[in-house]
CSV table of C-alpha atoms and ligand atoms in Angstrom, one decimal:
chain,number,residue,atom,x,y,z
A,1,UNK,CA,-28.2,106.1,-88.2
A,2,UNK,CA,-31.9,106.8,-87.5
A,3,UNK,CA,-31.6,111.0,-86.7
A,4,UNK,CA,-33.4,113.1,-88.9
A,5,UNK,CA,-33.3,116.7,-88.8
A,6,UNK,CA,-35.8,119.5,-89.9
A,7,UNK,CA,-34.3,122.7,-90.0
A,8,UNK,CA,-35.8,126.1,-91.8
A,9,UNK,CA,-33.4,128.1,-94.3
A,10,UNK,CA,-34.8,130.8,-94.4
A,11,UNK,CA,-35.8,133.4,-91.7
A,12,UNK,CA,-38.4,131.2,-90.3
A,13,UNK,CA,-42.1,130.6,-90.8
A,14,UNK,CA,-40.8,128.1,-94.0
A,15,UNK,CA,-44.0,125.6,-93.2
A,16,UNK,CA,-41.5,123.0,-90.8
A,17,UNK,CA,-44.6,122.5,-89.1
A,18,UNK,CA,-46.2,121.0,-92.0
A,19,UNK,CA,-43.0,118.6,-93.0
A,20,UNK,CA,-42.3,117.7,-89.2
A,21,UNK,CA,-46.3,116.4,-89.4
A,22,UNK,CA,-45.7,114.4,-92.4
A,23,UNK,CA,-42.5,112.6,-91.2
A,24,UNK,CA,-43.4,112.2,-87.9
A,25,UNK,CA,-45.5,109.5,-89.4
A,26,UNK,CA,-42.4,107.5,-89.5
A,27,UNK,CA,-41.1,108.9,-86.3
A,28,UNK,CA,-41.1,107.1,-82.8
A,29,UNK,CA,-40.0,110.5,-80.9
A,30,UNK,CA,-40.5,114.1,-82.0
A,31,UNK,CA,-37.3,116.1,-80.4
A,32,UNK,CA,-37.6,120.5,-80.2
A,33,UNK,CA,-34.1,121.1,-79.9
A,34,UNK,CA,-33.8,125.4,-79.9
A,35,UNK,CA,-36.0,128.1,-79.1
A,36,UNK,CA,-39.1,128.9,-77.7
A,37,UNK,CA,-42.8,130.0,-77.9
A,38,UNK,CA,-41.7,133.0,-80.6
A,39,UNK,CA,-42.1,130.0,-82.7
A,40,UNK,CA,-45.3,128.7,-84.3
A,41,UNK,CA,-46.0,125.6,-86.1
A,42,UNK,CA,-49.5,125.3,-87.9
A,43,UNK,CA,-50.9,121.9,-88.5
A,44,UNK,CA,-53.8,121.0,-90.5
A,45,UNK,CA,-55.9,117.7,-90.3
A,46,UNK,CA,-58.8,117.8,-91.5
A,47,UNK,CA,-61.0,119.9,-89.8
A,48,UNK,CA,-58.7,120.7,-87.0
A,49,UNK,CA,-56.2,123.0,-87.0
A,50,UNK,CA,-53.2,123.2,-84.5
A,51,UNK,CA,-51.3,125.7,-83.5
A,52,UNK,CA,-48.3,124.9,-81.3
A,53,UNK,CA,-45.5,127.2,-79.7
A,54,UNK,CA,-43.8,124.8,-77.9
A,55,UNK,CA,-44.8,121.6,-78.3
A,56,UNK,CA,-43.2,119.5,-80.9
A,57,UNK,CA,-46.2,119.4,-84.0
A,58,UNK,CA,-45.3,115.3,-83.8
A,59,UNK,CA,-47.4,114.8,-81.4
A,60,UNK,CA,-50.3,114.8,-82.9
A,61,UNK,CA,-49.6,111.4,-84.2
A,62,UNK,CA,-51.0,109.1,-81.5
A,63,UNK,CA,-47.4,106.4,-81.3
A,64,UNK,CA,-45.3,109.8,-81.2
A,65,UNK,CA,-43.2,110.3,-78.3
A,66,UNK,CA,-42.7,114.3,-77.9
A,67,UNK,CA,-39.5,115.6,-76.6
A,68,UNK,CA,-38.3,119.2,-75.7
A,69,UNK,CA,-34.7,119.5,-75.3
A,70,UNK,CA,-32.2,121.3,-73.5
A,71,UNK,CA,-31.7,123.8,-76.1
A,72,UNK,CA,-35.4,125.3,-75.6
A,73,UNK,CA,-36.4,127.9,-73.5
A,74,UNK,CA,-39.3,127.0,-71.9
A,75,UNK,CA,-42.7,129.9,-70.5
A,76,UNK,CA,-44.7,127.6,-68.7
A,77,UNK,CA,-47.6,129.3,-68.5
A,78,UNK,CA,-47.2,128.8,-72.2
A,79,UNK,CA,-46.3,125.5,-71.9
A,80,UNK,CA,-49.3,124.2,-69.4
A,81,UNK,CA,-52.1,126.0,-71.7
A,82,UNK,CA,-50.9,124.3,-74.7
A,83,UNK,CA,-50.9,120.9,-72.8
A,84,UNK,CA,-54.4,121.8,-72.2
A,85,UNK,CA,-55.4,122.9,-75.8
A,86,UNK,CA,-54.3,119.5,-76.9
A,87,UNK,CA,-55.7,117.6,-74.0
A,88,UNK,CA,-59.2,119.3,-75.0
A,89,UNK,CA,-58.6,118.2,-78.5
A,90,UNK,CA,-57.9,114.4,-77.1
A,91,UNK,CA,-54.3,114.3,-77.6
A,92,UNK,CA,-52.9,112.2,-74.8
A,93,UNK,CA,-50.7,114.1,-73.0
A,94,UNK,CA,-49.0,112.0,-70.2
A,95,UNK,CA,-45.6,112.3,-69.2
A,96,UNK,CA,-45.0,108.8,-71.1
A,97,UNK,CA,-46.2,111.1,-74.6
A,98,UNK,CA,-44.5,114.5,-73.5
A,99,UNK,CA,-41.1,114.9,-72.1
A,100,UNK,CA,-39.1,117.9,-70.2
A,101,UNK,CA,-35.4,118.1,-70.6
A,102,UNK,CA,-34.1,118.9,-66.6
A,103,UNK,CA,-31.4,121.3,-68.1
A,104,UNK,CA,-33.9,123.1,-70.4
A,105,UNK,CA,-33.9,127.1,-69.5
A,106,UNK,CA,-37.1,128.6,-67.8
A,107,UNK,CA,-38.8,132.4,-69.7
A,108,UNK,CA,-40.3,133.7,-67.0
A,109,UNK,CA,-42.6,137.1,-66.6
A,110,UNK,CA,-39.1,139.2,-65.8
A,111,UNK,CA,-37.9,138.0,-69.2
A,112,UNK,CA,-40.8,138.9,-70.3
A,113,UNK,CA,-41.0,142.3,-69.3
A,114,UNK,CA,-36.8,142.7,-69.8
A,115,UNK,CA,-38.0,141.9,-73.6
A,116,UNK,CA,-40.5,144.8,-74.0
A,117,UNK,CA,-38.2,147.2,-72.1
A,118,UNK,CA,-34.9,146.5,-74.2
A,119,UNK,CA,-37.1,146.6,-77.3
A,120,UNK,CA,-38.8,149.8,-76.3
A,121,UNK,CA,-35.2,151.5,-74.9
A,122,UNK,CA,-33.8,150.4,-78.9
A,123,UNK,CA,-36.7,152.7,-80.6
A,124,UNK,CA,-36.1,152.7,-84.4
A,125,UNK,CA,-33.1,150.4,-83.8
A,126,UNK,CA,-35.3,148.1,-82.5
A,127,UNK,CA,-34.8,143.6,-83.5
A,128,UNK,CA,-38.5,143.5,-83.9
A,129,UNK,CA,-38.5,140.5,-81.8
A,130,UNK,CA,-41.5,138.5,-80.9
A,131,UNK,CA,-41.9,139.8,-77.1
A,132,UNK,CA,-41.9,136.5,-75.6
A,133,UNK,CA,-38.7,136.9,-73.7
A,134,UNK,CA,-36.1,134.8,-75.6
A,135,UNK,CA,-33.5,137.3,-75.6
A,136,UNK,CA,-33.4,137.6,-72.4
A,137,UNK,CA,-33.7,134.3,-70.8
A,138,UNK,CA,-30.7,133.1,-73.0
A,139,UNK,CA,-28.6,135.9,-71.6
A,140,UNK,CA,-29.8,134.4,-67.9
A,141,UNK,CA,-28.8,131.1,-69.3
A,142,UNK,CA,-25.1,132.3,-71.1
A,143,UNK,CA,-24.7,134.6,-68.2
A,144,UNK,CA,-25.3,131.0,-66.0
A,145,UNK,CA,-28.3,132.9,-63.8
A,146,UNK,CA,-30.7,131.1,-65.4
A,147,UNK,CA,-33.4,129.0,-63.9
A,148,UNK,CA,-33.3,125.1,-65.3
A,149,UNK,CA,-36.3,123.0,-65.1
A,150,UNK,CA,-34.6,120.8,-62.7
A,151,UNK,CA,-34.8,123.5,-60.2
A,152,UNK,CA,-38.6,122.9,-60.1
A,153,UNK,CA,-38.0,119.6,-58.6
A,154,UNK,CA,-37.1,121.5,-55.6
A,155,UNK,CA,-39.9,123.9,-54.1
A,156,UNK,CA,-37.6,124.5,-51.4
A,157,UNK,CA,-34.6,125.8,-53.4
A,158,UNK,CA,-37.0,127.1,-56.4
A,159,UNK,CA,-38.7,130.1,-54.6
A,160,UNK,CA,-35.8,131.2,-53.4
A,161,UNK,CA,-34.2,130.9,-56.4
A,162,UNK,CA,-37.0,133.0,-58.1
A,163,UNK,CA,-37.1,135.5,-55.5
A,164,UNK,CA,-33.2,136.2,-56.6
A,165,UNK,CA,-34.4,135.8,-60.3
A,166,UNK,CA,-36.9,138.6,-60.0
A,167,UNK,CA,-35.1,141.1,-57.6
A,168,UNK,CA,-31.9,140.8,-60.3
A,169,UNK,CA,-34.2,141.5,-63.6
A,170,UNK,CA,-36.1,144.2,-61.5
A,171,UNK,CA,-32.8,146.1,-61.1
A,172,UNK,CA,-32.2,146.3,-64.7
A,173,UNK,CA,-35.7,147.0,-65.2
A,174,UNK,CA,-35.5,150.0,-62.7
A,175,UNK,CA,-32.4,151.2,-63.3
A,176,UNK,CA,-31.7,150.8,-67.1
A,177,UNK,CA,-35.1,150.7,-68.5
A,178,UNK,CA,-37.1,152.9,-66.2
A,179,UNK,CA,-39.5,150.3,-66.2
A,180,UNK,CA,-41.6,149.1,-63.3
A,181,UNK,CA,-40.8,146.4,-61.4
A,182,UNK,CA,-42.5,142.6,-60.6
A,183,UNK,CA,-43.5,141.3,-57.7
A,184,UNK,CA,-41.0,138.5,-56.5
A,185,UNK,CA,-43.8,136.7,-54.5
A,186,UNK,CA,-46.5,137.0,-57.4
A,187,UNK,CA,-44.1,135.7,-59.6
A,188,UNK,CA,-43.2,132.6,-57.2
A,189,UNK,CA,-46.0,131.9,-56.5
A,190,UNK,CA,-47.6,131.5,-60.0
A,191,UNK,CA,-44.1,129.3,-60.9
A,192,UNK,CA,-44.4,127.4,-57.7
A,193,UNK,CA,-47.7,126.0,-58.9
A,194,UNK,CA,-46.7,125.2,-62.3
A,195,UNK,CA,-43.7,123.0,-61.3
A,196,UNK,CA,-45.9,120.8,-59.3
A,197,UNK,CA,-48.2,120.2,-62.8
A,198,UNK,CA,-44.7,120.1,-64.6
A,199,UNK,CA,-42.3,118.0,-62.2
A,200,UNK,CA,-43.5,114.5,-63.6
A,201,UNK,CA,-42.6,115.9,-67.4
A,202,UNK,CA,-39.4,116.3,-66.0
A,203,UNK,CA,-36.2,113.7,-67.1
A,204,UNK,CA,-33.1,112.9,-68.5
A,205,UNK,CA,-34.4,113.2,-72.4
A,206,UNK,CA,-30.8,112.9,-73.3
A,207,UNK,CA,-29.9,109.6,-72.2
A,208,UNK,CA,-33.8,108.7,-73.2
A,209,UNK,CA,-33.1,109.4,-77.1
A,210,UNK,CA,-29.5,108.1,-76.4
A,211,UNK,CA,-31.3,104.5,-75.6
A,212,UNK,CA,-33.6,104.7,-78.0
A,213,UNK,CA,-31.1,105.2,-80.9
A,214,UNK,CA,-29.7,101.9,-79.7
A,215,UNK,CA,-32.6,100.7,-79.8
A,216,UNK,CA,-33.0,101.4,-83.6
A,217,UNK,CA,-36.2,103.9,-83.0
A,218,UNK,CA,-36.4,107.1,-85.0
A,219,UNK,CA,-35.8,110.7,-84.2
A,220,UNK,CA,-37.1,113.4,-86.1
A,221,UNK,CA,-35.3,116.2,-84.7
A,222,UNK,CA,-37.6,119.8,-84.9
A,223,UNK,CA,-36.3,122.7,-85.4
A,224,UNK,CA,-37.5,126.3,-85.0
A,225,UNK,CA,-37.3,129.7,-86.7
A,226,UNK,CA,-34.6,129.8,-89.6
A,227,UNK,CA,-30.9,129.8,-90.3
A,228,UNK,CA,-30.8,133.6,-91.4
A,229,UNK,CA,-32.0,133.5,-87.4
A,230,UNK,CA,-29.7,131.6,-86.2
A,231,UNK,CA,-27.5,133.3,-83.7
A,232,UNK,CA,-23.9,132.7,-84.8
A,233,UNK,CA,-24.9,131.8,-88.6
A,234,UNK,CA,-27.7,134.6,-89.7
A,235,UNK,CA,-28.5,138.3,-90.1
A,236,UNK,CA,-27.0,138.8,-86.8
A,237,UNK,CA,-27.8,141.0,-85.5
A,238,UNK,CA,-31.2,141.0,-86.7
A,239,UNK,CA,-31.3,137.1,-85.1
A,240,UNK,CA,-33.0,135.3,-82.3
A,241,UNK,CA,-30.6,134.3,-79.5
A,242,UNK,CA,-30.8,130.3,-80.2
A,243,UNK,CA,-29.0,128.1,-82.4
A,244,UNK,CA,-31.9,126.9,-85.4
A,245,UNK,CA,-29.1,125.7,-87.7
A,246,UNK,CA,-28.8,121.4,-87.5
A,247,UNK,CA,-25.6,121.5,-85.2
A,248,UNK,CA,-28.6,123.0,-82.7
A,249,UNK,CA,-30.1,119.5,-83.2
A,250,UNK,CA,-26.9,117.6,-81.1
A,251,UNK,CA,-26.3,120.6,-78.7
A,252,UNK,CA,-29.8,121.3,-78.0
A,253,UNK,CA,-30.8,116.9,-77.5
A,254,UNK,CA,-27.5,116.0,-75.5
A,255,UNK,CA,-26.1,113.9,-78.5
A,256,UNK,CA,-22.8,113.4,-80.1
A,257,UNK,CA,-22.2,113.5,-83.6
A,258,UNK,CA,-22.7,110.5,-85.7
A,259,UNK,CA,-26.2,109.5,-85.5
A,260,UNK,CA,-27.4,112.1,-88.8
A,261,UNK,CA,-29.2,110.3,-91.3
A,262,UNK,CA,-31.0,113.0,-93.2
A,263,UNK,CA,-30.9,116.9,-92.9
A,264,UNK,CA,-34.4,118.0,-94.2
A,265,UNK,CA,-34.1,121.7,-95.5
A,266,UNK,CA,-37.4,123.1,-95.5
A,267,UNK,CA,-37.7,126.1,-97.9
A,268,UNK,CA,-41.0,128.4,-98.9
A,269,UNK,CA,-41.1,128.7,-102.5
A,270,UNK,CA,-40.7,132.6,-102.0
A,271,UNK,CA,-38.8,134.4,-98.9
A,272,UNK,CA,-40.8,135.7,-96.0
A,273,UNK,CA,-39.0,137.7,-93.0
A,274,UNK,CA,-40.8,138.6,-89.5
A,275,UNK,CA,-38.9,141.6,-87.7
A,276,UNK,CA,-36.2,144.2,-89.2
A,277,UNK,CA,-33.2,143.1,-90.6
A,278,UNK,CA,-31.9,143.4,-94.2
A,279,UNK,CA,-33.5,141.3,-97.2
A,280,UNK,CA,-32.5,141.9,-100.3
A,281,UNK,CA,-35.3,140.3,-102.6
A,282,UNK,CA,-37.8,141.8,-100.6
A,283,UNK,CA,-40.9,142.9,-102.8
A,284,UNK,CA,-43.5,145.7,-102.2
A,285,UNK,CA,-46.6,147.1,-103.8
A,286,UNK,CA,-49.1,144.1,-105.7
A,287,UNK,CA,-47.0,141.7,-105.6
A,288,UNK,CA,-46.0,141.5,-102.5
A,289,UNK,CA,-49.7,141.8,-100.9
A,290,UNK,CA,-50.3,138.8,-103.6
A,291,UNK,CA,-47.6,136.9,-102.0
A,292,UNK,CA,-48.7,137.8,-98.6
A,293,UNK,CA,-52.5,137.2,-98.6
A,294,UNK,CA,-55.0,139.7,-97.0
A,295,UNK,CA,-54.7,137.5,-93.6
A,296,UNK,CA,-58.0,136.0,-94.4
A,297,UNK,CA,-56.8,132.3,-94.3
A,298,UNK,CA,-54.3,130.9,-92.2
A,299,UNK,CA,-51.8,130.2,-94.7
A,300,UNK,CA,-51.5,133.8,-95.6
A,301,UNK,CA,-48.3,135.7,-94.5
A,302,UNK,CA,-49.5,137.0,-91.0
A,303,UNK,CA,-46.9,136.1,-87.8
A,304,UNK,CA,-48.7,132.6,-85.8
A,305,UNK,CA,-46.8,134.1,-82.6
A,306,UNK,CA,-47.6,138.0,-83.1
A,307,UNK,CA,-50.2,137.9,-86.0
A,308,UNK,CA,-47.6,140.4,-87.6
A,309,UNK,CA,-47.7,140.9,-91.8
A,310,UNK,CA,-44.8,138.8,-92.8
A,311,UNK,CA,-42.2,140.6,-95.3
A,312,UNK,CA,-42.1,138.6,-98.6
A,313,UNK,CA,-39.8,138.5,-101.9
A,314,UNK,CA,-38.6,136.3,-104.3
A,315,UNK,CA,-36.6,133.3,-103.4
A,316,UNK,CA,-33.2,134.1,-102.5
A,317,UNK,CA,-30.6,131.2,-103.6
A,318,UNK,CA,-27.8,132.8,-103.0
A,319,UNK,CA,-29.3,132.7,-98.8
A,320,UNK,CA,-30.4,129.3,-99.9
A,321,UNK,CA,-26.6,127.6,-100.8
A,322,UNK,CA,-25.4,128.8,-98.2
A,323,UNK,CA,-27.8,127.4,-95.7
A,324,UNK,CA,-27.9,124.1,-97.7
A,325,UNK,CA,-23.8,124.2,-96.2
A,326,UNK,CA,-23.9,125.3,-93.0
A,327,UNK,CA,-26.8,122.9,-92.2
A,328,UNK,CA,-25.1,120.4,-94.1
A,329,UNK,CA,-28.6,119.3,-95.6
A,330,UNK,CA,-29.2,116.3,-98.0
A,331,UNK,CA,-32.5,117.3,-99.3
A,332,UNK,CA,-34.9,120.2,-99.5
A,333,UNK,CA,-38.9,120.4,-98.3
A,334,UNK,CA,-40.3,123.0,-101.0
A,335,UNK,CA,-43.5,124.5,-99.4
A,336,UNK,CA,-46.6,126.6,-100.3
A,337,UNK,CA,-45.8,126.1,-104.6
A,338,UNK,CA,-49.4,126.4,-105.2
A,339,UNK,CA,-49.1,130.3,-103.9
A,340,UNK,CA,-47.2,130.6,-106.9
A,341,UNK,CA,-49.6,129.7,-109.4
A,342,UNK,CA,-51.2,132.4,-111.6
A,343,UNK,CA,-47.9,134.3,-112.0
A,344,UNK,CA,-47.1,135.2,-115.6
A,345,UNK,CA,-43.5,134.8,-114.3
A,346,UNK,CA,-41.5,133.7,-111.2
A,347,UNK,CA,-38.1,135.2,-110.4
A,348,UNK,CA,-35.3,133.7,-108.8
A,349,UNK,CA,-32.1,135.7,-107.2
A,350,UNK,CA,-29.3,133.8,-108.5
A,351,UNK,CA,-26.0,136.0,-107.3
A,352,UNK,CA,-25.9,139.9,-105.9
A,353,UNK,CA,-24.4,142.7,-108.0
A,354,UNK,CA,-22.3,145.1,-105.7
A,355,UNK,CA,-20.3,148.3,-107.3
A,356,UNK,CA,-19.7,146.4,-110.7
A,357,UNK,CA,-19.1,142.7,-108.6
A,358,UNK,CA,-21.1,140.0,-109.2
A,359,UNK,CA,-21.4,137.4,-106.1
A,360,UNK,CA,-22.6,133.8,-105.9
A,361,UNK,CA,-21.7,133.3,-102.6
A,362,UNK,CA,-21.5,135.6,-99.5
A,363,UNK,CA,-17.7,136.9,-98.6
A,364,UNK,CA,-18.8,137.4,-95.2
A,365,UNK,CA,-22.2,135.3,-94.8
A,366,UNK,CA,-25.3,136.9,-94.3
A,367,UNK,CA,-23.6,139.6,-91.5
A,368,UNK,CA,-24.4,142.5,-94.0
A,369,UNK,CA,-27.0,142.3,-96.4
A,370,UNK,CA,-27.6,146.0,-97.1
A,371,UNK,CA,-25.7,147.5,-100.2
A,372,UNK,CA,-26.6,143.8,-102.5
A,373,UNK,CA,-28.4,143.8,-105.6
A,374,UNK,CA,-30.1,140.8,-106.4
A,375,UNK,CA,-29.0,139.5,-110.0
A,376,UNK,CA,-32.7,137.9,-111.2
A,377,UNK,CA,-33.0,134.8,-113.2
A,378,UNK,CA,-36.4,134.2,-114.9
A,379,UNK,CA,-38.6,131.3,-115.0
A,380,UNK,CA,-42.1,131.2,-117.1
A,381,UNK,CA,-45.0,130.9,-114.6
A,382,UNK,CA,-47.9,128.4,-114.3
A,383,UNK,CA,-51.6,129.5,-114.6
A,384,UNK,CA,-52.9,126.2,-113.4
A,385,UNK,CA,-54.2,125.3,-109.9
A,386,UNK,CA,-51.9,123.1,-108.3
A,387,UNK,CA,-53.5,121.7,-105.2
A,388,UNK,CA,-54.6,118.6,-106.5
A,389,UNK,CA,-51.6,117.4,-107.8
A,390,UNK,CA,-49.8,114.7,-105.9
A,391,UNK,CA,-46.9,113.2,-108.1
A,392,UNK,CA,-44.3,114.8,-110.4
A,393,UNK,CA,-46.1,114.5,-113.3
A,394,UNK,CA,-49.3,116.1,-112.1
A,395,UNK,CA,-47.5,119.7,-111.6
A,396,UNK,CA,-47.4,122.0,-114.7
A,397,UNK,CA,-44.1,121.7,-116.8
A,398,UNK,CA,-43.5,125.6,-115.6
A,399,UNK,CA,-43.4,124.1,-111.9
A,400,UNK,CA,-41.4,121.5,-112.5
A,401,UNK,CA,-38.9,123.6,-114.0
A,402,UNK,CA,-38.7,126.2,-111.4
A,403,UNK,CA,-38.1,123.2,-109.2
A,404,UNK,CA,-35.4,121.4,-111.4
A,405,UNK,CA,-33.6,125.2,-111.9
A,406,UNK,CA,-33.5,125.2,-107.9
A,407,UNK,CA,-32.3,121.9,-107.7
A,408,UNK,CA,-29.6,122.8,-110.3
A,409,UNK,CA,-28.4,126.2,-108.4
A,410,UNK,CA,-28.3,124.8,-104.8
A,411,UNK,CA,-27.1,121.6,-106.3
A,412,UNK,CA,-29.6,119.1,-104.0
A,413,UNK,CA,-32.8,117.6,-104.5
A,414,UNK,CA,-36.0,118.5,-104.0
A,415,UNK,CA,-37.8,115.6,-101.9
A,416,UNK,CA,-41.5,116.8,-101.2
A,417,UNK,CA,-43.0,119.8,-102.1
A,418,UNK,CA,-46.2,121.3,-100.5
A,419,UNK,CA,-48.9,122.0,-102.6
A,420,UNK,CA,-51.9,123.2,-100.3
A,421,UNK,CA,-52.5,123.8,-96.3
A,422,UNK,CA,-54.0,119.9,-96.0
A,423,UNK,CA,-51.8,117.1,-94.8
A,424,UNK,CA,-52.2,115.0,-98.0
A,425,UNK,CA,-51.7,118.4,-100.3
A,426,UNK,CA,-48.1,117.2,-100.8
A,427,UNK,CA,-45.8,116.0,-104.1
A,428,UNK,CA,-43.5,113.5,-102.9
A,429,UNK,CA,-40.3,112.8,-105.5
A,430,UNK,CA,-38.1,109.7,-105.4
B,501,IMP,P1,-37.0,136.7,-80.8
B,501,IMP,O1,-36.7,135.3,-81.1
B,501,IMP,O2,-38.4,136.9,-80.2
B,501,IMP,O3,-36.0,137.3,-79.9
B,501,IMP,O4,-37.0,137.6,-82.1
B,501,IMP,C1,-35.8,137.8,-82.9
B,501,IMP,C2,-36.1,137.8,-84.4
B,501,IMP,O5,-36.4,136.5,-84.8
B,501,IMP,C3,-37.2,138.8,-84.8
B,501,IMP,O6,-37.0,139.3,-86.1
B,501,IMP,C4,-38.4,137.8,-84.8
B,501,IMP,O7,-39.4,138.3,-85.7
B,501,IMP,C5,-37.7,136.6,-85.4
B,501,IMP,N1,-38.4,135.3,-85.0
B,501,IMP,C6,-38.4,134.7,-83.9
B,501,IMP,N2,-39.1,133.5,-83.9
B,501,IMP,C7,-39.6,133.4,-85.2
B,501,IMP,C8,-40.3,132.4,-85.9
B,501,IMP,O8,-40.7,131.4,-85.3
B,501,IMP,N3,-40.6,132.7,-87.2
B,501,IMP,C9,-40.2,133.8,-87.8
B,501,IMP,N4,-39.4,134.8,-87.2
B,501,IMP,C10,-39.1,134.6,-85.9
């Protein structure tokens, strides 16, 4: 069954962009089935670069058709600048290339400003979240006093409807936060006019990739941030408040099981984090600011949402197995090797060490982090530049054994690996 899935396995920021841009090749729609714009996807081709939030990175293939699904939240203000962005970079965006799921949530500027409140009120105990109101427009969703897209088919029933929005969130703000308040009628009006430019995205986008599965097209199913983010399955609760894990894919596209063909797992060679929240192979000092990159080129460590310094450390396989099962995945998307290259040697965490225990697998999932030590395996390093390489044989034997020792521990194969920024810069493996 033609369903693809992309999903990160790590706390985000794992390069999906890059693999999503690759398959999409072979895609006919390009599905974002959780989160927001706290993600960002970074797409190279040639002497472009994108940077999308929101918009499925598929689209950027002309015969793509790009989907955003009911598991997303939706800012769109954010939304409507990156449809001009692409539109500027002659990317067709018509509603027959870009389409709105009617049951998709709405972030609007009271989420925004419940986001900064809450985050302020938690001082040091803060998530370190990416301010762009996700938290708190999936608690107006689960709390069912959310605003849907569909609403904006309805200017009659939407400004009301944000007039209640607003005066609700400006009583928390007031009251709980000390914050000030928004202006209900600034805030309508500015999402009055943006449902007029968005009402003819608007559609049934389940029963639209329902038809075209039965029609035999393909789905490459996106999705964002990481399953040690994902709110039931990661650090919780250092999480975002979406579901990034692959189930995400069927409850955020409005599709039953059954349709799953492959389950892409796409994993940096190292482990990065954004935010607070425990991570036990993090690295400081030299090695970690060689990991990171001074911020210089895009590539380098630095948040694409907040332009934060990411946290890095060696690759964590004990967070790896376990997101290899709970996404169910049948192959792995190894990306940015080539960052690797010039280490005298690489280290891989192959179990935690806790008061005399050794543990391969997590007695209570990733829920408590703190208190592990990472039990190291390792593996000779390369000196050799790796860009240009672009089969199996062309990596260094020391690559190709870190790859095979993954492979080994996680127990599934390594499809593609990235080996530089540029669309082509890829290994592929049979
Ligand atoms: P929120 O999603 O903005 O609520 O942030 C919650 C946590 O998820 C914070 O630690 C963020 O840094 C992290 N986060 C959210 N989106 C991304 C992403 O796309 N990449 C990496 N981290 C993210």
């Amino acid at each position: 069954m033609p369903l693809d899935i992309v999903v990160g396995t790590q706390w985000g920021d794992e390069g999906k962009g890059r693999v999503v841009d690759l398959l999409a090749a072979q895609a006919d729609y390009v599905a974002r089935y959780n989160g927001g714009d706290n993600a960002g996807h970074t797409v190279n081709v040639g002497q472009q670069i994108f940077k999308l939030h929101l918009i499925p990175s598929g689209i950027i293939h002309p015969h793509t058709v790009a989907v955003i699904g009911n598991g997303v939240a939706v800012n769109p203000r954010v939304l409507l600048s990156e449809m001009e962005t692409l539109t500027e970079s002659g990317i067709d965006i018509s509603p027959k290339r870009l389409m709105l799921s009617f049951a998709a949530h709405m972030i609007t500027p009271a989420h925004l400003a419940l986001d900064q409140a809450q985050e302020t009120a938690r001082g040091k105990a803060k998530i370190g979240t990416t301010l762009r109101g996700i938290g708190p427009a999936y608690t107006s969703k689960v709390s069912r006093h959310g605003l849907r897209l569909f609403e904006m088919l309805d200017q009659a029933k939407f400004v009301p409807a944000i007039h209640a929005h607003v005066e609700e969130i400006n009583q928390q703000l007031t009251s709980l936060y000390q914050a000030e308040p928004l202006n209900p009628d600034d805030v309508a009006e500015e999402l009055g006019e943006y449902a007029v430019r968005m009402a003819p995205y608007i559609g049934d986008i389940s029963t639209t990739i329902y038809e075209a599965l039965g029609q035999g097209r393909r789905i490459l199913a996106e999705g964002a941030q990481g399953t040690l983010l994902d709110l039931d399955h990661g650090t919780y609760p250092f999480v975002t408040s979406s579901t990034p894990t692959s189930p995400g894919a069927l409850v955020g596209l409005g599709l039953g099981p059954g349709y799953e063909e492959r389950v892409i797992g796409v994993t940096k060679s190292f482990q990065s984090r954004v935010g607070s929240g425990p991570f036990p192979t993090e690295l400081f000092g030299y090695l970690a600011d060689r990991l990171r990159g001074t911020g210089e080129q895009p590539w380098d460590e630095f948040g694409t949402t907040t332009g934060r310094p990411r946290r890095v450390g060696w690759l964590d396989l004990v967070l790896l197995r376990y997101a290899v099962r709970i996404n169910g995945i049948t192959e792995l998307a190894l990306t940015k090797l080539d960052i690797l290259s010039g280490l005298d040697r690489v280290l891989l965490c192959t179990g935690y060490r806790q008061e005399g225990h050794e543990f391969f697998n997590l007695p209570f999932g990733p829920s408590d982090l703190s208190g592990y030590e990472p039990i190291y395996e390792e593996v000779p390093g390369w000196q050799e530049e790796i860009r240009d390489a672009r089969r199996w044989e062309d990596l260094p034997v020391e690559a190709r054994s870190y790859i095979l020792r993954i492979e080994e521990l996680v127990g599934v194969q390594v499809r593609l690996v990235s080996v530089g920024p540029e669309r082509e810069q890829v290994v592929e493996i049979t």
